[in-house]
Amino acid sequence: MCTGRPGWLTVSLRVGKYKKTHKNIMINLMDILEVDTKKQIVRVEPLVTMGQVTALLTSIGWTLPVLPELDDLTVGGLIMGTGIESSSHKYGLFQHICTAYELVLADGSFVRCTPSENSDLFYAVPWSCGTLGFLVTAEIRIIPAKKYIRLRFEPVRGLENICDKFSRESQRLENHFVEGLLYSLDEAVIMTGVMTDEAEPSKLNSIGNYYKPWFFKHVENYLKRNQEGLEYIPLRHYYHRHTRSIFWELQDIIPFGNNPIFRYLFGWMVPPKISLLKLTQGETLRKLYEQHHVVQDMLVPMKCMLQALHTFHNDIHVYPIWLCPFILPSQPGLVHPKGDEAELYVDIGAYGEPRIKHFEARSCMRQLEKFVRSVHGFQMLYADCYMNREEFWEMFDGSLYHKLREQLNCQDAFPEVYDKICKAARH
């Protein structure tokens, strides 16, 4: 079994073939059920999107501690896959702000799980891609919101300086937000932000307005001018700062999209929905895109960041690169640090056209995956994954997951997570 939501509707660029061979169960649960400001919890159904959540919560003065970027990302996808934002150095991944899940299991029974009740299931659900049961409700922590983000832009040159500065800022918990954009191997802008209710009118920048420059281009200007900057950005505009240009993917789809005339006349029309692009994309175009385009997020320990960026540069050579720090707690489940202590990691996001000669998707990505495994890192599962089964379970800790699959009789009801997402698996 699998959910009946069509593959083209998901934000992942992969179109899962398993939808054609599995029994599709329609789960049209897309409502925010309750906001409890006393308990500081929001209760939502799995198809609630980040756009819905920010629209409601910010209007009543609350927000999620970790609010992933794109409007169309769903709560179910962020729990069953994963989600991250520039506040993750304080709060962890999206799964770490969740306090309860309610699922329908293979035998049709309904179960609620929290860190103290059915805790094995609670820790096994994240990253399981819907292979332990159908998620029907999630409870997520909320925190008070402020109107603006006071965002500081700092150009940094030299890879060692970049890694050092980024690591230091990620450890400072007074920074509510930390993010880096790497424009070449030795040039980056590191941004640190703090929530505030006050703003200097002369430094207010509503970056979400349709006629404004794309955010990554705006940030690059600080690098070109080699000067630091300070801006006050409305909270919701900040959360969705990369939405209009789909990070920087839109420059490959609409090369003139950041031209001031285009933005002023047609900026309100973009971005096109990723689901629309997938629905209208022919098989030939999809294969061409897969072979000549990279969309990957690799999560590696912060201490390996320098080595990791060299590897990305040599194996795929894609810029800009997104850098987002996060704390990974030592908890059971598919993803946790090597030791018993929480560890600081960095999400290295590479989206775009590889500039190395003779790029071949399978061999280059397998090389990158091998490096990530060697440093006890993880690959986000929304992306194309070329590992074989043995390599996959070397990257992820399957002990709790497999125990629960057996316990809950999932073998005949749901595919294993590897069979659902990896290219080497038979779909």
CSV table of N, CA and C in Angstrom, one decimal, residues 252-335:
chain,number,residue,atom,x,y,z
A,252,ASP,N,17.5,28.4,-14.2
A,252,ASP,CA,17.6,27.4,-15.3
A,252,ASP,C,16.3,27.2,-16.1
A,253,ILE,N,15.2,27.6,-15.5
A,253,ILE,CA,13.9,27.4,-16.1
A,253,ILE,C,13.5,28.7,-16.9
A,254,ILE,N,13.7,29.9,-16.2
A,254,ILE,CA,13.5,31.2,-16.8
A,254,ILE,C,14.8,32.0,-16.6
A,255,PRO,N,15.7,31.9,-17.6
A,255,PRO,CA,17.0,32.5,-17.4
A,255,PRO,C,16.9,34.1,-17.3
A,256,PHE,N,15.9,34.7,-17.8
A,256,PHE,CA,15.7,36.2,-17.7
A,256,PHE,C,14.8,36.5,-16.5
A,257,GLY,N,14.5,35.6,-15.7
A,257,GLY,CA,13.5,35.8,-14.6
A,257,GLY,C,13.9,36.9,-13.6
A,258,ASN,N,15.2,37.2,-13.4
A,258,ASN,CA,15.6,38.2,-12.5
A,258,ASN,C,15.7,39.5,-13.1
A,259,ASN,N,15.5,39.6,-14.4
A,259,ASN,CA,15.6,40.9,-15.1
A,259,ASN,C,14.5,41.9,-14.5
A,260,PRO,N,14.9,43.1,-14.1
A,260,PRO,CA,13.9,44.0,-13.5
A,260,PRO,C,12.6,44.2,-14.3
A,261,ILE,N,12.7,44.3,-15.6
A,261,ILE,CA,11.5,44.5,-16.4
A,261,ILE,C,10.6,43.3,-16.3
A,262,PHE,N,11.2,42.1,-16.4
A,262,PHE,CA,10.4,40.8,-16.3
A,262,PHE,C,9.8,40.8,-14.9
A,263,ARG,N,10.6,41.1,-13.9
A,263,ARG,CA,10.0,41.0,-12.5
A,263,ARG,C,8.9,41.9,-12.3
A,264,TYR,N,9.0,43.1,-12.8
A,264,TYR,CA,8.0,44.2,-12.6
A,264,TYR,C,6.7,43.8,-13.4
A,265,LEU,N,6.8,43.3,-14.6
A,265,LEU,CA,5.6,42.9,-15.4
A,265,LEU,C,5.0,41.6,-15.1
A,266,PHE,N,5.9,40.6,-14.9
A,266,PHE,CA,5.4,39.2,-14.8
A,266,PHE,C,5.9,38.5,-13.5
A,267,GLY,N,6.6,39.2,-12.6
A,267,GLY,CA,7.0,38.6,-11.4
A,267,GLY,C,6.0,38.0,-10.5
A,268,TRP,N,4.7,38.5,-10.6
A,268,TRP,CA,3.6,38.0,-9.8
A,268,TRP,C,3.2,36.5,-10.3
A,269,MET,N,3.7,36.2,-11.5
A,269,MET,CA,3.3,34.8,-12.0
A,269,MET,C,4.3,33.7,-11.5
A,270,VAL,N,5.4,34.1,-11.0
A,270,VAL,CA,6.4,33.1,-10.6
A,270,VAL,C,6.4,32.9,-9.1
A,271,PRO,N,6.8,31.8,-8.5
A,271,PRO,CA,7.4,30.6,-9.3
A,271,PRO,C,6.2,29.7,-9.8
A,272,PRO,N,6.5,29.0,-10.9
A,272,PRO,CA,5.6,28.0,-11.3
A,272,PRO,C,5.5,26.9,-10.3
A,273,LYS,N,4.4,26.3,-10.1
A,273,LYS,CA,4.3,25.2,-9.1
A,273,LYS,C,5.3,24.0,-9.6
A,274,ILE,N,6.0,23.5,-8.7
A,274,ILE,CA,6.9,22.3,-9.0
A,274,ILE,C,6.0,21.2,-9.5
A,275,SER,N,4.8,21.0,-8.9
A,275,SER,CA,3.9,20.0,-9.4
A,275,SER,C,3.5,20.2,-10.8
A,276,LEU,N,3.3,21.4,-11.2
A,276,LEU,CA,2.9,21.7,-12.6
A,276,LEU,C,4.0,21.3,-13.6
A,277,LEU,N,5.3,21.7,-13.2
A,277,LEU,CA,6.4,21.4,-14.0
A,277,LEU,C,6.6,19.9,-14.2
A,278,LYS,N,6.3,19.1,-13.1
A,278,LYS,CA,6.4,17.7,-13.1
A,278,LYS,C,5.3,17.1,-14.0
A,279,LEU,N,4.1,17.6,-13.9
A,279,LEU,CA,3.0,17.1,-14.6
A,279,LEU,C,3.2,17.3,-16.1
A,280,THR,N,3.7,18.4,-16.5
A,280,THR,CA,3.8,18.7,-17.9
A,280,THR,C,5.2,18.3,-18.5
A,281,GLN,N,6.0,17.7,-17.7
A,281,GLN,CA,7.4,17.3,-18.2
A,281,GLN,C,7.3,16.0,-18.9
A,282,GLY,N,7.7,15.9,-20.1
A,282,GLY,CA,7.8,14.6,-20.9
A,282,GLY,C,8.9,13.7,-20.3
A,283,GLU,N,8.8,12.4,-20.7
A,283,GLU,CA,9.8,11.5,-20.2
A,283,GLU,C,11.2,11.8,-20.7
A,284,THR,N,11.3,12.2,-21.9
A,284,THR,CA,12.7,12.6,-22.5
A,284,THR,C,13.3,13.7,-21.7
A,285,LEU,N,12.5,14.8,-21.5
A,285,LEU,CA,12.9,15.9,-20.8
A,285,LEU,C,13.3,15.6,-19.3
A,286,ARG,N,12.5,14.7,-18.7
A,286,ARG,CA,12.8,14.2,-17.3
A,286,ARG,C,14.2,13.5,-17.3
A,287,LYS,N,14.4,12.7,-18.3
A,287,LYS,CA,15.7,11.9,-18.3
A,287,LYS,C,16.9,12.9,-18.5
A,288,LEU,N,16.7,13.8,-19.4
A,288,LEU,CA,17.7,14.8,-19.7
A,288,LEU,C,18.0,15.6,-18.4
A,289,TYR,N,17.0,16.0,-17.7
A,289,TYR,CA,17.2,16.8,-16.5
A,289,TYR,C,17.9,16.0,-15.4
A,290,GLU,N,17.6,14.7,-15.3
A,290,GLU,CA,18.2,13.8,-14.4
A,290,GLU,C,19.7,13.6,-14.6
A,291,GLN,N,20.0,13.6,-15.9
A,291,GLN,CA,21.4,13.4,-16.3
A,291,GLN,C,22.3,14.6,-16.2
A,292,HIS,N,21.6,15.8,-16.4
A,292,HIS,CA,22.4,17.0,-16.5
A,292,HIS,C,22.1,18.0,-15.4
A,293,HIS,N,21.5,17.5,-14.3
A,293,HIS,CA,21.0,18.4,-13.3
A,293,HIS,C,21.2,17.7,-11.9
A,294,VAL,N,21.5,18.5,-10.9
A,294,VAL,CA,21.7,17.9,-9.6
A,294,VAL,C,20.8,18.6,-8.6
A,295,VAL,N,20.0,17.9,-7.8
A,295,VAL,CA,19.3,18.4,-6.7
A,295,VAL,C,19.5,17.5,-5.5
A,296,GLN,N,20.4,17.9,-4.6
A,296,GLN,CA,20.8,17.0,-3.5
A,296,GLN,C,21.0,17.8,-2.3
A,297,ASP,N,20.6,17.2,-1.1
A,297,ASP,CA,21.0,17.7,0.2
A,297,ASP,C,21.7,16.7,0.9
A,298,MET,N,23.0,16.9,1.3
A,298,MET,CA,23.8,16.0,2.1
A,298,MET,C,24.0,16.6,3.5
A,299,LEU,N,23.8,15.8,4.5
A,299,LEU,CA,23.9,16.2,5.9
A,299,LEU,C,25.2,15.6,6.4
A,300,VAL,N,26.2,16.5,6.7
A,300,VAL,CA,27.5,16.0,7.2
A,300,VAL,C,27.9,16.6,8.5
A,301,PRO,N,28.7,16.0,9.4
A,301,PRO,CA,29.1,16.6,10.6
A,301,PRO,C,29.8,17.9,10.3
A,302,MET,N,29.6,18.9,11.2
A,302,MET,CA,30.2,20.3,11.0
A,302,MET,C,31.7,20.2,10.9
A,303,LYS,N,32.3,19.2,11.7
A,303,LYS,CA,33.8,19.1,11.7
A,303,LYS,C,34.3,18.6,10.3
A,304,CYS,N,33.5,18.1,9.5
A,304,CYS,CA,33.9,17.6,8.2
A,304,CYS,C,33.5,18.5,7.0
A,305,MET,N,33.1,19.7,7.4
A,305,MET,CA,32.6,20.7,6.4
A,305,MET,C,33.6,21.0,5.3
A,306,LEU,N,34.8,21.3,5.7
A,306,LEU,CA,35.9,21.7,4.8
A,306,LEU,C,36.1,20.6,3.8
A,307,GLN,N,36.3,19.4,4.3
A,307,GLN,CA,36.5,18.2,3.4
A,307,GLN,C,35.3,18.0,2.5
A,308,ALA,N,34.1,18.2,3.0
A,308,ALA,CA,32.9,18.0,2.3
A,308,ALA,C,32.8,18.9,1.1
A,309,LEU,N,33.1,20.2,1.3
A,309,LEU,CA,32.9,21.2,0.3
A,309,LEU,C,33.9,21.0,-0.8
A,310,HIS,N,35.1,20.5,-0.5
A,310,HIS,CA,36.1,20.2,-1.5
A,310,HIS,C,35.6,19.0,-2.3
A,311,THR,N,35.0,18.0,-1.7
A,311,THR,CA,34.4,16.9,-2.4
A,311,THR,C,33.3,17.3,-3.3
A,312,PHE,N,32.4,18.1,-2.9
A,312,PHE,CA,31.3,18.6,-3.7
A,312,PHE,C,31.9,19.4,-4.9
A,313,HIS,N,32.9,20.2,-4.7
A,313,HIS,CA,33.6,21.0,-5.7
A,313,HIS,C,34.2,20.0,-6.8
A,314,ASN,N,34.8,19.0,-6.3
A,314,ASN,CA,35.5,18.1,-7.3
A,314,ASN,C,34.6,17.1,-8.0
A,315,ASP,N,33.5,16.7,-7.3
A,315,ASP,CA,32.6,15.6,-7.8
A,315,ASP,C,31.5,16.2,-8.7
A,316,ILE,N,31.0,17.4,-8.3
A,316,ILE,CA,29.8,17.9,-9.1
A,316,ILE,C,30.0,19.4,-9.6
A,317,HIS,N,30.7,20.2,-8.8
A,317,HIS,CA,31.0,21.6,-9.1
A,317,HIS,C,29.7,22.3,-9.5
A,318,VAL,N,28.8,22.5,-8.5
A,318,VAL,CA,27.6,23.2,-8.6
A,318,VAL,C,27.6,24.4,-7.6
A,319,TYR,N,27.3,25.6,-8.1
A,319,TYR,CA,27.2,26.8,-7.3
A,319,TYR,C,26.0,27.6,-7.7
A,320,PRO,N,25.3,28.4,-6.8
A,320,PRO,CA,25.6,28.5,-5.4
A,320,PRO,C,25.4,27.2,-4.6
A,321,ILE,N,25.9,27.1,-3.4
A,321,ILE,CA,25.6,25.9,-2.5
A,321,ILE,C,25.0,26.5,-1.3
A,322,TRP,N,23.9,25.8,-0.8
A,322,TRP,CA,23.2,26.3,0.4
A,322,TRP,C,23.8,25.6,1.6
A,323,LEU,N,24.1,26.4,2.6
A,323,LEU,CA,24.7,25.8,3.9
A,323,LEU,C,23.7,26.1,5.0
A,324,CYS,N,23.3,25.1,5.7
A,324,CYS,CA,22.3,25.3,6.8
A,324,CYS,C,22.7,24.4,8.0
A,325,PRO,N,23.0,25.0,9.1
A,325,PRO,CA,23.5,24.2,10.2
A,325,PRO,C,22.3,23.6,11.0
A,326,PHE,N,22.5,22.4,11.6
A,326,PHE,CA,21.5,21.9,12.5
A,326,PHE,C,22.1,21.0,13.6
A,327,ILE,N,21.4,20.9,14.7
A,327,ILE,CA,21.9,20.1,15.8
A,327,ILE,C,21.2,18.8,15.7
A,328,LEU,N,21.9,17.7,15.8
A,328,LEU,CA,21.4,16.3,15.6
A,328,LEU,C,21.4,15.6,17.0
A,329,PRO,N,20.3,15.5,17.7
A,329,PRO,CA,20.3,14.9,19.0
A,329,PRO,C,20.6,13.4,18.9
A,330,SER,N,21.1,12.9,20.0
A,330,SER,CA,21.4,11.4,20.1
A,330,SER,C,20.1,10.7,20.5
A,331,GLN,N,19.3,10.3,19.5
A,331,GLN,CA,18.0,9.7,19.8
A,331,GLN,C,17.9,8.4,18.9
A,332,PRO,N,17.1,7.4,19.3
A,332,PRO,CA,17.0,6.2,18.4
A,332,PRO,C,16.4,6.6,17.1
A,333,GLY,N,16.4,5.7,16.1
A,333,GLY,CA,15.8,6.0,14.8
A,333,GLY,C,16.8,5.8,13.7
A,334,LEU,N,16.4,6.2,12.5
A,334,LEU,CA,17.2,6.0,11.3
A,334,LEU,C,18.4,6.9,11.2
A,335,VAL,N,18.3,8.1,11.8
A,335,VAL,CA,19.3,9.1,11.7
A,335,VAL,C,19.7,9.7,13.1
